[in-house]
Coordinates of C-alpha atoms in Angstrom, one line a residue:
M629 CA -13.7 -18.0 32.4
S630 CA -12.9 -17.0 28.8
L631 CA -10.0 -19.3 28.8
R632 CA -12.2 -22.2 29.8
F633 CA -14.6 -21.4 27.0
G634 CA -11.7 -21.2 24.6
L635 CA -10.4 -24.6 25.7
V636 CA -13.8 -26.2 25.1
L637 CA -13.9 -24.8 21.6
L638 CA -10.4 -25.9 21.0
A639 CA -11.4 -29.4 21.9
C640 CA -14.1 -29.2 19.2
V641 CA -11.6 -27.9 16.7
V642 CA -9.2 -30.7 17.4
G643 CA -12.0 -33.3 17.2
L644 CA -13.1 -32.0 13.8
A645 CA -9.6 -31.7 12.5
A646 CA -9.0 -35.3 13.5
L647 CA -11.7 -36.4 11.0
S648 CA -9.4 -35.6 8.1
P649 CA -6.7 -38.2 9.0
G650 CA -9.4 -40.5 10.4
L651 CA -11.7 -40.6 7.4
G652 CA -9.0 -39.9 4.8
V653 CA -9.3 -37.9 1.6
P654 CA -12.9 -38.0 0.2
V655 CA -13.7 -39.3 -3.3
P656 CA -15.0 -36.5 -5.5
G657 CA -18.8 -36.1 -5.8
T658 CA -21.3 -33.4 -6.1
Y659 CA -21.0 -32.4 -2.5
L660 CA -17.7 -33.8 -1.5
G661 CA -13.9 -33.6 -2.4
R662 CA -14.1 -31.4 -5.5
D663 CA -10.3 -30.9 -5.7
A664 CA -9.1 -33.9 -3.8
D665 CA -7.6 -35.9 -6.7
F666 CA -5.6 -33.0 -8.0
A667 CA -4.0 -32.6 -4.6
I668 CA -3.2 -36.3 -4.3
M669 CA -1.6 -36.6 -7.7
A670 CA 0.3 -33.3 -7.4
L671 CA 1.7 -34.5 -4.1
Q672 CA 2.5 -37.9 -5.5
M673 CA 4.4 -36.4 -8.4
L674 CA 6.2 -33.8 -6.2
S675 CA 7.4 -36.6 -3.8
A676 CA 8.6 -38.6 -6.8
S677 CA 10.6 -35.6 -8.0
W678 CA 12.1 -35.1 -4.6
A679 CA 13.3 -38.7 -4.7
E680 CA 15.0 -37.9 -8.0
G681 CA 16.7 -34.9 -6.4
V682 CA 14.5 -32.2 -7.9
F683 CA 13.1 -29.9 -5.2
W684 CA 11.0 -27.6 -7.4
P685 CA 9.8 -29.5 -10.5
R686 CA 8.0 -26.7 -12.4
W687 CA 7.0 -29.2 -15.1
L688 CA 5.4 -32.5 -14.0
M689 CA 6.0 -35.2 -16.6
D690 CA 3.4 -37.6 -15.2
T691 CA 0.4 -35.2 -15.1
S692 CA -2.2 -35.2 -17.9
F693 CA -2.1 -39.0 -17.9
G694 CA 1.7 -39.0 -18.5
L695 CA 1.8 -36.3 -21.2
G696 CA 3.2 -33.6 -18.9
G697 CA 1.9 -30.2 -17.7
T698 CA 2.9 -26.8 -16.3
T699 CA 1.6 -27.5 -12.8
Y700 CA 4.2 -25.7 -10.6
Y701 CA 4.8 -22.9 -13.1
S702 CA 1.4 -21.5 -12.3
Y703 CA 0.5 -23.3 -9.0
P704 CA 2.1 -22.1 -5.8
P705 CA 4.2 -24.9 -4.3
L706 CA 4.6 -24.0 -0.6
A707 CA 1.7 -26.0 0.8
H708 CA 2.7 -29.0 -1.3
W709 CA 6.3 -28.7 -0.2
A710 CA 5.0 -28.9 3.4
A711 CA 3.0 -32.0 2.5
A712 CA 5.9 -33.6 0.7
A713 CA 8.2 -33.0 3.7
L714 CA 5.5 -34.6 6.0
A715 CA 5.2 -37.6 3.6
R716 CA 9.0 -38.1 3.8
A717 CA 9.0 -37.8 7.6
T718 CA 6.1 -40.1 8.2
R719 CA 6.6 -42.4 5.2
L720 CA 2.9 -42.2 4.4
D721 CA 1.4 -42.4 1.0
A722 CA -0.1 -39.3 -0.7
A723 CA -3.7 -39.7 0.5
P724 CA -3.1 -40.3 4.2
T725 CA -0.4 -37.6 4.1
L726 CA -2.9 -35.1 2.8
G727 CA -5.4 -36.0 5.4
L728 CA -2.9 -35.5 8.1
A729 CA -1.6 -32.2 6.5
M730 CA -5.1 -30.9 6.3
A731 CA -5.6 -31.4 10.0
L732 CA -2.3 -29.8 10.9
W733 CA -3.0 -26.7 8.8
R734 CA -6.4 -26.3 10.5
L735 CA -4.7 -26.5 13.9
L736 CA -2.0 -24.1 12.8
A737 CA -4.7 -21.6 11.9
V738 CA -5.8 -21.6 15.5
G739 CA -2.2 -21.1 16.6
T740 CA -1.5 -18.2 14.3
A741 CA -4.8 -16.5 15.0
F742 CA -4.0 -16.8 18.8
L743 CA -0.6 -15.1 18.2
W744 CA -2.2 -12.3 16.3
L745 CA -5.1 -11.8 18.8
R746 CA -2.8 -12.1 21.9
R747 CA -1.3 -8.8 20.9
H748 CA -4.6 -7.1 21.6
V749 CA -6.5 -9.1 24.2
P750 CA -5.7 -11.6 27.1
A751 CA -5.0 -15.2 26.4
G752 CA -8.5 -16.4 27.2
P753 CA -10.4 -14.2 24.7
A754 CA -7.6 -14.7 22.1
L755 CA -8.0 -18.5 22.3
A756 CA -11.8 -18.2 22.2
G757 CA -11.7 -15.9 19.1
A758 CA -9.2 -18.1 17.3
T759 CA -11.1 -21.4 17.9
F760 CA -14.5 -19.8 17.2
A761 CA -13.3 -18.8 13.7
A762 CA -11.9 -22.3 13.1
L763 CA -15.4 -23.7 13.6
L764 CA -17.0 -21.4 11.0
P765 CA -18.5 -23.5 8.2
Y766 CA -16.2 -22.3 5.4
A767 CA -13.0 -23.2 7.3
A768 CA -14.5 -26.3 9.0
L769 CA -16.7 -27.7 6.2
V770 CA -16.5 -26.1 2.8
D771 CA -12.7 -26.1 2.4
P772 CA -11.8 -29.5 4.0
W773 CA -14.8 -31.5 2.8
L774 CA -16.9 -29.9 0.1
R775 CA -14.0 -28.6 -1.9
F776 CA -10.9 -30.2 -0.3
A777 CA -9.2 -26.9 -1.0
Y778 CA -5.8 -27.9 0.4
G779 CA -3.8 -24.9 -0.7
E780 CA -6.5 -22.5 0.5
T781 CA -6.7 -24.2 3.9
A782 CA -2.9 -23.6 4.2
A783 CA -3.4 -19.9 3.2
I784 CA -6.1 -19.4 5.9
A785 CA -3.5 -20.6 8.4
L786 CA -1.1 -18.0 7.3
L787 CA -3.5 -15.0 7.0
P788 CA -3.3 -14.1 10.8
L789 CA 0.5 -13.7 10.4
L790 CA -0.2 -11.1 7.8
L791 CA -2.6 -9.2 10.1
L792 CA 0.0 -9.5 12.9
A793 CA 2.6 -8.0 10.6
L794 CA 0.2 -5.2 9.6
D795 CA -0.4 -4.4 13.3
R796 CA 3.3 -3.9 13.8
L797 CA 3.6 -2.0 10.5
A798 CA 0.9 0.4 11.5
A799 CA 2.3 1.0 14.9
G800 CA 5.9 1.3 13.8
S801 CA 7.9 4.0 12.1
R802 CA 10.0 4.1 8.9
A803 CA 11.1 0.6 8.0
Q804 CA 9.6 -1.1 11.1
G805 CA 7.1 -3.8 10.2
L806 CA 7.8 -3.7 6.5
V807 CA 9.9 -6.8 6.5
G808 CA 7.3 -8.9 8.4
A809 CA 4.4 -7.8 6.1
A810 CA 6.5 -8.4 3.0
L811 CA 7.4 -11.9 4.2
A812 CA 3.7 -12.6 5.0
Y813 CA 2.6 -11.5 1.5
A814 CA 5.3 -13.5 -0.1
A815 CA 4.3 -16.6 1.9
L816 CA 0.7 -16.2 0.7
A817 CA 1.8 -15.8 -2.9
L818 CA 3.7 -19.1 -2.7
T819 CA 0.7 -20.8 -1.0
N820 CA -2.5 -19.7 -2.7
L821 CA -2.7 -16.9 -5.3
P822 CA -6.5 -16.2 -5.0
V823 CA -6.2 -15.6 -1.3
C824 CA -3.1 -13.6 -1.8
C825 CA -4.8 -11.4 -4.4
L826 CA -7.8 -10.9 -2.0
A827 CA -5.4 -10.0 0.8
A828 CA -3.6 -7.6 -1.4
H829 CA -6.9 -5.7 -1.9
L830 CA -8.3 -6.0 1.6
G831 CA -5.0 -5.8 3.6
P832 CA -4.7 -2.1 2.9
L833 CA -8.2 -1.5 4.1
Y834 CA -7.3 -3.3 7.4
A835 CA -4.2 -1.2 7.7
W836 CA -6.2 2.0 7.0
G837 CA -8.6 1.0 9.8
L838 CA -5.6 0.6 12.2
G839 CA -3.6 3.7 11.4
G840 CA -5.2 5.7 8.6
R841 CA -3.8 6.7 5.2
R842 CA -0.1 6.4 6.2
A843 CA -0.6 2.8 7.4
M844 CA -2.5 1.9 4.2
L845 CA 0.3 3.3 2.0
R846 CA 2.9 1.3 3.9
C847 CA 0.8 -1.8 3.5
V848 CA 0.7 -1.3 -0.3
L849 CA 4.5 -0.9 -0.2
A850 CA 4.9 -4.1 1.8
G851 CA 2.7 -5.9 -0.7
G852 CA 5.0 -4.8 -3.5
L853 CA 8.0 -6.0 -1.6
G854 CA 6.3 -9.3 -1.0
A855 CA 5.6 -9.7 -4.7
A856 CA 9.2 -9.0 -5.5
L857 CA 10.3 -11.5 -2.8
A858 CA 8.1 -14.1 -4.4
A859 CA 9.4 -13.2 -7.9
A860 CA 11.1 -16.6 -8.3
F861 CA 7.6 -18.0 -8.6
L862 CA 5.6 -15.0 -9.9
L863 CA 7.8 -13.9 -12.8
P864 CA 7.9 -17.3 -14.6
A865 CA 4.2 -17.7 -13.9
L866 CA 3.5 -14.4 -15.6
G867 CA 6.2 -14.5 -18.2
L868 CA 5.2 -17.9 -19.5
L869 CA 1.5 -17.3 -19.2
A870 CA 0.8 -17.3 -22.9
H871 CA 2.5 -20.7 -23.2
A872 CA 1.0 -22.2 -20.1
N873 CA -2.7 -22.0 -21.0
A874 CA -3.4 -20.3 -17.6
A875 CA -4.2 -17.1 -19.5
S876 CA -7.7 -18.5 -19.8
L877 CA -8.1 -18.0 -16.0
F878 CA -8.6 -14.3 -16.7
N879 CA -12.2 -14.8 -17.9
D880 CA -15.7 -13.9 -16.7
S881 CA -16.4 -17.2 -14.8
W882 CA -16.5 -15.1 -11.6
T883 CA -19.9 -13.8 -12.7
E884 CA -21.4 -17.2 -12.0
N885 CA -20.1 -17.1 -8.4
L886 CA -21.2 -13.7 -7.2
M887 CA -23.9 -13.8 -4.6
L888 CA -26.9 -13.1 -6.9
F889 CA -29.3 -15.7 -5.7
T890 CA -30.2 -16.7 -9.3
G891 CA -29.4 -20.0 -10.8
I892 CA -28.3 -21.2 -7.4
T893 CA -27.0 -24.8 -7.2
G894 CA -26.7 -27.1 -4.2
K895 CA -23.0 -26.5 -3.8
L896 CA -23.4 -22.7 -4.0
A897 CA -26.2 -22.9 -1.5
V898 CA -23.8 -24.5 1.0
I899 CA -21.1 -21.9 0.3
W900 CA -23.3 -18.9 0.4
G901 CA -25.0 -20.2 3.5
A902 CA -21.6 -20.5 5.2
T903 CA -20.8 -16.9 4.0
L904 CA -24.0 -15.4 5.4
L905 CA -23.7 -17.3 8.6
A906 CA -20.2 -16.1 9.3
A907 CA -21.1 -12.5 8.3
G908 CA -24.2 -12.5 10.5
L909 CA -22.3 -13.8 13.5
G910 CA -19.6 -11.2 13.0
L911 CA -22.1 -8.4 12.8
L912 CA -23.9 -9.6 15.9
L913 CA -20.7 -9.7 17.8
L914 CA -19.8 -6.2 16.8
R915 CA -22.2 -4.8 19.4
D916 CA -20.3 -6.4 22.3
A917 CA -16.8 -6.1 20.8
A918 CA -16.1 -2.4 21.6
P919 CA -18.0 0.9 22.4
R920 CA -19.6 2.6 19.5
A921 CA -17.0 5.4 19.4
A922 CA -14.2 2.8 19.0
W923 CA -15.5 1.9 15.5
R924 CA -14.9 5.4 14.2
A925 CA -11.4 6.0 15.6
P926 CA -8.3 4.3 14.2
G927 CA -7.6 1.0 15.9
L928 CA -8.4 -2.7 15.8
P929 CA -12.2 -2.4 16.1
R930 CA -12.4 -0.2 13.0
A931 CA -9.9 -2.3 11.2
L932 CA -11.9 -5.5 11.9
A933 CA -15.2 -3.9 10.9
V934 CA -13.7 -2.7 7.6
L935 CA -12.2 -6.1 6.9
L936 CA -15.5 -7.9 7.6
L937 CA -17.6 -5.6 5.5
G938 CA -15.0 -5.5 2.7
A939 CA -14.7 -9.3 2.5
L940 CA -18.5 -9.6 2.5
A941 CA -18.9 -7.0 -0.2
L942 CA -16.5 -8.9 -2.5
T943 CA -18.8 -11.9 -2.5
C944 CA -21.9 -9.9 -3.4
V945 CA -23.2 -8.2 -6.5
I946 CA -22.6 -4.8 -4.9
S947 CA -18.9 -5.3 -5.7
L948 CA -19.7 -5.8 -9.4
P949 CA -18.0 -2.5 -10.5
L950 CA -14.7 -3.7 -8.9
W951 CA -14.8 -7.0 -10.7
L952 CA -15.5 -5.2 -14.0
T953 CA -12.7 -2.6 -13.6
M954 CA -10.0 -4.6 -11.8
P955 CA -8.8 -7.4 -14.1
Q956 CA -6.5 -8.9 -11.5
L957 CA -9.6 -9.8 -9.4
T958 CA -10.8 -12.1 -12.2
A959 CA -7.9 -14.6 -11.4
V960 CA -9.6 -15.2 -8.1
E961 CA -12.3 -16.9 -10.1
H962 CA -14.6 -17.5 -7.1
P963 CA -15.6 -14.4 -5.2
W964 CA -16.7 -16.4 -2.2
R965 CA -13.0 -17.2 -1.6
S966 CA -13.0 -13.9 0.4
N967 CA -14.5 -16.1 3.2
A968 CA -10.8 -16.7 4.1
L969 CA -10.5 -13.0 5.2
L970 CA -14.1 -12.8 6.4
G971 CA -13.5 -15.7 8.9
T972 CA -10.3 -14.1 10.1
A973 CA -12.2 -10.8 10.8
V974 CA -14.8 -12.8 12.8
A975 CA -12.0 -14.3 14.9
G976 CA -10.8 -10.8 15.9
I977 CA -14.3 -9.5 16.6
A978 CA -15.1 -12.6 18.6
A979 CA -12.0 -12.1 20.7
L980 CA -12.8 -8.4 21.4
A981 CA -16.4 -9.4 22.4
C982 CA -15.1 -12.1 24.6
A983 CA -12.7 -9.7 26.3
A984 CA -15.5 -7.2 26.9
R985 CA -17.8 -9.9 28.3
P986 CA -15.8 -12.4 30.4
R987 CA -18.7 -14.9 30.4
P988 CA -19.6 -15.1 26.7
R989 CA -22.1 -18.0 27.0
S990 CA -23.8 -17.1 23.8
L991 CA -20.4 -17.3 22.0
L992 CA -19.8 -20.8 23.5
A993 CA -23.3 -21.9 22.5
A994 CA -22.7 -20.7 18.9
G995 CA -19.3 -22.4 18.7
L996 CA -20.8 -25.7 19.9
G997 CA -23.6 -25.4 17.4
L998 CA -21.0 -24.8 14.6
A999 CA -19.0 -27.8 15.7
L1000 CA -22.0 -30.0 14.9
L1001 CA -22.4 -28.9 11.3
P1002 CA -19.4 -30.8 9.7
P1003 CA -20.2 -34.3 11.1
A1004 CA -23.9 -33.8 10.4
Y1005 CA -23.0 -32.8 6.8
L1006 CA -20.7 -35.8 6.3
A1007 CA -23.3 -38.1 7.8
G1008 CA -26.0 -36.8 5.5
V1009 CA -23.8 -37.1 2.4
V1010 CA -22.8 -40.7 3.3
A1011 CA -26.4 -41.7 4.2
L1012 CA -28.2 -40.1 1.3
G1013 CA -25.6 -40.7 -1.4
H1014 CA -25.8 -43.6 -3.9
P1015 CA -24.8 -46.8 -2.1
A1016 CA -22.4 -47.9 -4.8
W1017 CA -20.6 -44.5 -4.8
P1018 CA -17.4 -44.7 -2.7
K1019 CA -17.0 -41.8 -0.3
F1020 CA -13.7 -42.9 1.3
L1021 CA -11.1 -45.5 0.2
P1022 CA -8.0 -47.1 1.7
A1023 CA -4.8 -45.4 0.8
A1024 CA -3.7 -47.6 -2.0
Q1025 CA -7.1 -47.7 -3.7
R1026 CA -7.4 -44.0 -3.2
L1027 CA -4.2 -43.3 -5.1
D1028 CA -5.2 -45.7 -7.9
F1029 CA -8.6 -43.9 -8.2
A1030 CA -6.9 -40.5 -8.4
R1031 CA -4.4 -41.7 -11.0
N1032 CA -7.2 -42.8 -13.4
Y1033 CA -9.6 -39.9 -12.8
S1034 CA -9.6 -37.0 -15.2
G1035 CA -10.3 -34.5 -12.4
A1036 CA -6.8 -35.2 -11.0
Y1037 CA -5.2 -33.4 -14.0
S1038 CA -6.1 -29.7 -14.3
W1039 CA -6.9 -28.4 -17.7
E1040 CA -5.3 -25.2 -16.7
H1041 CA -1.9 -26.9 -16.7
V1042 CA -2.2 -28.2 -20.3
P1043 CA 0.3 -26.0 -22.3
A1044 CA -1.1 -23.7 -24.9
E1045 CA 0.1 -25.6 -28.0
A1046 CA -1.6 -28.8 -26.7
A1047 CA -4.7 -26.9 -25.7
A1048 CA -4.9 -25.5 -29.2
A1049 CA -4.8 -29.1 -30.5
G1050 CA -7.8 -30.0 -28.5
W1051 CA -6.2 -31.9 -25.6
V1052 CA -8.1 -30.1 -22.9
A1053 CA -11.4 -31.8 -24.0
I1054 CA -9.6 -35.1 -24.6
I1055 CA -8.1 -35.2 -21.1
A1056 CA -11.5 -34.2 -19.6
G1057 CA -13.2 -37.0 -21.5
H1058 CA -10.4 -39.5 -20.8
P1059 CA -10.8 -41.7 -23.8
D1060 CA -7.8 -43.9 -23.0
P1061 CA -5.8 -45.2 -24.8
W1062 CA -4.9 -42.2 -26.8
P1063 CA -2.7 -41.9 -29.9
R1064 CA 0.6 -40.6 -28.5
P1065 CA 4.2 -40.8 -29.8
P1066 CA 5.9 -44.0 -28.6
L1067 CA 9.2 -43.7 -26.8
P1068 CA 11.9 -44.0 -29.6
A1069 CA 13.9 -47.2 -29.7
G1070 CA 16.8 -47.0 -27.3
A1071 CA 15.5 -43.9 -25.6
E1072 CA 15.0 -43.9 -21.8
R1073 CA 13.4 -41.6 -19.4
I1074 CA 15.7 -39.6 -17.0
P1075 CA 14.8 -37.2 -14.2
G1076 CA 13.1 -34.3 -15.9
G1077 CA 13.4 -35.6 -19.5
F1078 CA 14.7 -38.2 -21.9
H1079 CA 18.0 -39.6 -23.1
L1080 CA 18.2 -40.7 -26.8
P1081 CA 21.2 -42.6 -28.2
R1082 CA 21.0 -41.0 -31.6
A1083 CA 18.7 -39.1 -34.0
T1084 CA 19.2 -38.3 -37.7
G1085 CA 15.7 -36.8 -38.3
P1086 CA 12.6 -35.5 -36.5
V1087 CA 11.7 -37.5 -33.4
A1088 CA 8.4 -37.0 -31.5
L1089 CA 8.4 -37.6 -27.8
P1090 CA 5.5 -38.5 -25.4
Q1091 CA 5.3 -35.1 -23.7
F1092 CA 3.5 -31.9 -24.5
F1093 CA 5.6 -29.1 -26.0
F1094 CA 6.7 -26.2 -23.8
P1095 CA 9.4 -23.5 -24.2
A1096 CA 11.3 -24.8 -21.2
W1097 CA 12.2 -28.0 -23.0
Q1098 CA 15.9 -28.0 -24.3
A1099 CA 17.9 -30.5 -26.2
A1100 CA 21.6 -30.9 -26.6
D1101 CA 24.3 -33.5 -27.5
P1102 CA 28.1 -33.2 -26.9
L1103 CA 28.4 -30.8 -29.9
G1104 CA 25.8 -28.3 -28.6
P1105 CA 22.1 -27.4 -28.6
L1106 CA 19.6 -29.1 -30.9
P1107 CA 16.3 -27.5 -32.0
L1108 CA 12.9 -28.5 -30.6
R1109 CA 9.4 -27.7 -31.9
P1110 CA 5.8 -28.6 -31.3
T1111 CA 4.0 -31.1 -33.6
L1112 CA 0.6 -30.3 -35.0
E1113 CA -0.9 -32.4 -32.1
G1114 CA 1.0 -30.3 -29.5
F1115 CA 3.7 -32.9 -28.7
L1116 CA 7.4 -32.3 -28.2
E1117 CA 9.5 -33.0 -31.3
L1118 CA 13.3 -33.1 -31.6
A1119 CA 14.2 -31.7 -35.0
P1120 CA 18.0 -32.1 -35.3
D1121 CA 19.7 -30.0 -38.0
R1122 CA 22.6 -32.6 -38.1
P1123 CA 23.1 -36.2 -37.1
A1124 CA 23.3 -36.3 -33.3
V1125 CA 24.3 -38.9 -30.7
D1126 CA 24.0 -39.1 -26.9
I1127 CA 21.1 -36.6 -26.7
T1128 CA 19.5 -35.3 -23.6
V1129 CA 16.1 -33.6 -23.8
T1130 CA 15.2 -32.0 -20.5
I1131 CA 13.2 -29.2 -18.8
R1132 CA 15.6 -26.4 -18.1
P1133 CA 15.2 -23.0 -16.4
T1134 CA 14.1 -20.3 -18.8
R1135 CA 15.2 -16.7 -18.6
W1136 CA 12.1 -16.0 -16.6
E1137 CA 13.3 -18.3 -13.8
G1138 CA 16.7 -16.6 -13.8
L1139 CA 15.2 -13.1 -13.7
G1140 CA 12.8 -14.2 -11.0
W1141 CA 15.5 -15.6 -8.8
A1142 CA 17.6 -12.5 -9.3
V1143 CA 14.7 -10.2 -8.2
S1144 CA 14.0 -12.5 -5.2
A1145 CA 17.6 -12.5 -4.1
A1146 CA 18.0 -8.7 -4.5
T1147 CA 14.7 -8.1 -2.5
A1148 CA 15.8 -10.6 0.2
F1149 CA 19.1 -8.7 0.6
G1150 CA 17.3 -5.4 0.8
L1151 CA 14.9 -6.7 3.4
L1152 CA 17.9 -8.1 5.4
L1153 CA 19.3 -4.6 5.5
L1154 CA 16.0 -3.3 6.8
S1155 CA 15.6 -6.1 9.4
L1156 CA 19.1 -5.6 11.0
P1157 CA 19.3 -2.2 12.6
K1158 CA 23.1 -2.1 12.5
L1159 CA 23.0 -2.7 8.7
R1160 CA 20.4 0.0 7.9
P1161 CA 21.8 2.6 5.5
S1162 CA 20.6 5.4 7.8
Q1163 CA 22.5 4.0 10.7
L1164 CA 25.8 3.1 8.9
R1165 CA 28.7 5.2 10.2
L1166 CA 32.2 5.3 8.9
P1167 CA 34.8 4.9 11.7
A1168 CA 36.6 8.0 12.8
L1169 CA 39.9 8.4 11.0
R1170 CA 43.1 9.4 12.9
P1171 CA 44.7 12.5 11.4
V1172 CA 47.8 12.0 9.3
A1173 CA 49.7 14.3 11.6
A1174 CA 48.9 12.1 14.6
I1175 CA 49.9 9.0 12.8
R1176 CA 53.3 10.6 12.0
G1177 CA 53.7 11.8 15.5
G1178 CA 52.0 15.2 15.0
T1179 CA 51.1 17.6 17.8
A1180 CA 48.3 17.1 20.2
G1181 CA 45.2 19.1 19.6
T1182 CA 45.0 18.3 15.9
K1183 CA 41.3 18.0 15.0
R1184 CA 39.8 14.6 14.1
V1185 CA 38.3 14.3 10.7

């Protein structure tokens, strides 16, 4: 019976996910598609870089209305890589690709949650819990429609894999489970940093609930290994932070998003309502999920209760001391992002409740009610919005809209020198055309930079300055510097010909790749039992006397 309920809820999830490729990517408005245009343009520029043979373009030359930006120095690329691969496979434009990718990530979230829960309960309750969580308003409405949080949607799909790895880590001994948990943390770091940061704080609590202090410490170790494995991204992001303008992310904007119920806006009302609804459903299901004694002993019930309460606490003012004393949390920016882990906890609690009650009609009724919220919300936004305001556009028009919309270019990716010159406000206001350096006579754009035939004096180029820019001619490197306006300027100290000015890896990228490679090698040793140092054995050596025809009975060494 539980399997039947799970299949009914799965049909609802599939139907809701199909709305994304069916309706397309929403046009930003007060209650719709907040980050949609950034996702479209980032994917468009990443796909163009792939066509030029650059798999990981840390600097995007076409962002900031063609003046460049630090997008993939500070923004995790994994979800966008997946979308770019999908675009290449389907030959779709950026907007329809994102609509399809959003649907696929939501369906993957059901699959990964099922794999995690299947470890603990039969298939029917596991499917019911996974699909029920996928229908919660934050995952089904806030992220795909209100915010169009593409990267966070992908991270929610990966979260159950982390919990599955932590299950194995808590149950294992020595190195067992460390590799999987480290890989899961690294995948989250390469997908969405706020969710990864929250998982780094709440994951040890979940591990403690499973296996006590020892499991918690092993989870912390796995998180450190995951960070080292993702060092190819994290070290350049941190090392170049002062030049990338992302340092301003570590501010007190999170104070406006704690659940205080003062100065509430319409958007916050929807998000906080989704939070309280998910938490309330989780708390109600706790009664049926396991006997009361099970919540006090180490095990999944206690781990899920701790995860639920911890995720809820981070959204509320009661966690204010943590936000004040833990600077790394401020990079999360929006405390309600902990809904990603809150929803995952509800999935587990719902699965346990369904396993305890084979006919969970109330759970089915709640799931069907949740399934009605996204279409009702979309219908209301379309019906009550201004008639002249476009909600959805065909693919070509959608891309043109994004290309000319200031919200498609994140102020966080304007480099520090350009930000100091006032370009953040200029880009937000979009007073095009702007005064910008023209491309010098004879110069041409090449993948990742420019080619100049000659230069005898300073030459400004139409890109923002960043330390990763390097210039050289056949005789060697040439100096670069920022202009007062924050642009890139070639300042040759001698006459130069056949000049290339390109974005090159900095020492931070080299160091990051070295740390990632060393960590990957170490994890490989841990994952292959025959290669673990504790199990390596030298072959027995034949005694010299035996090799030379010595007498029998000589001891082996």
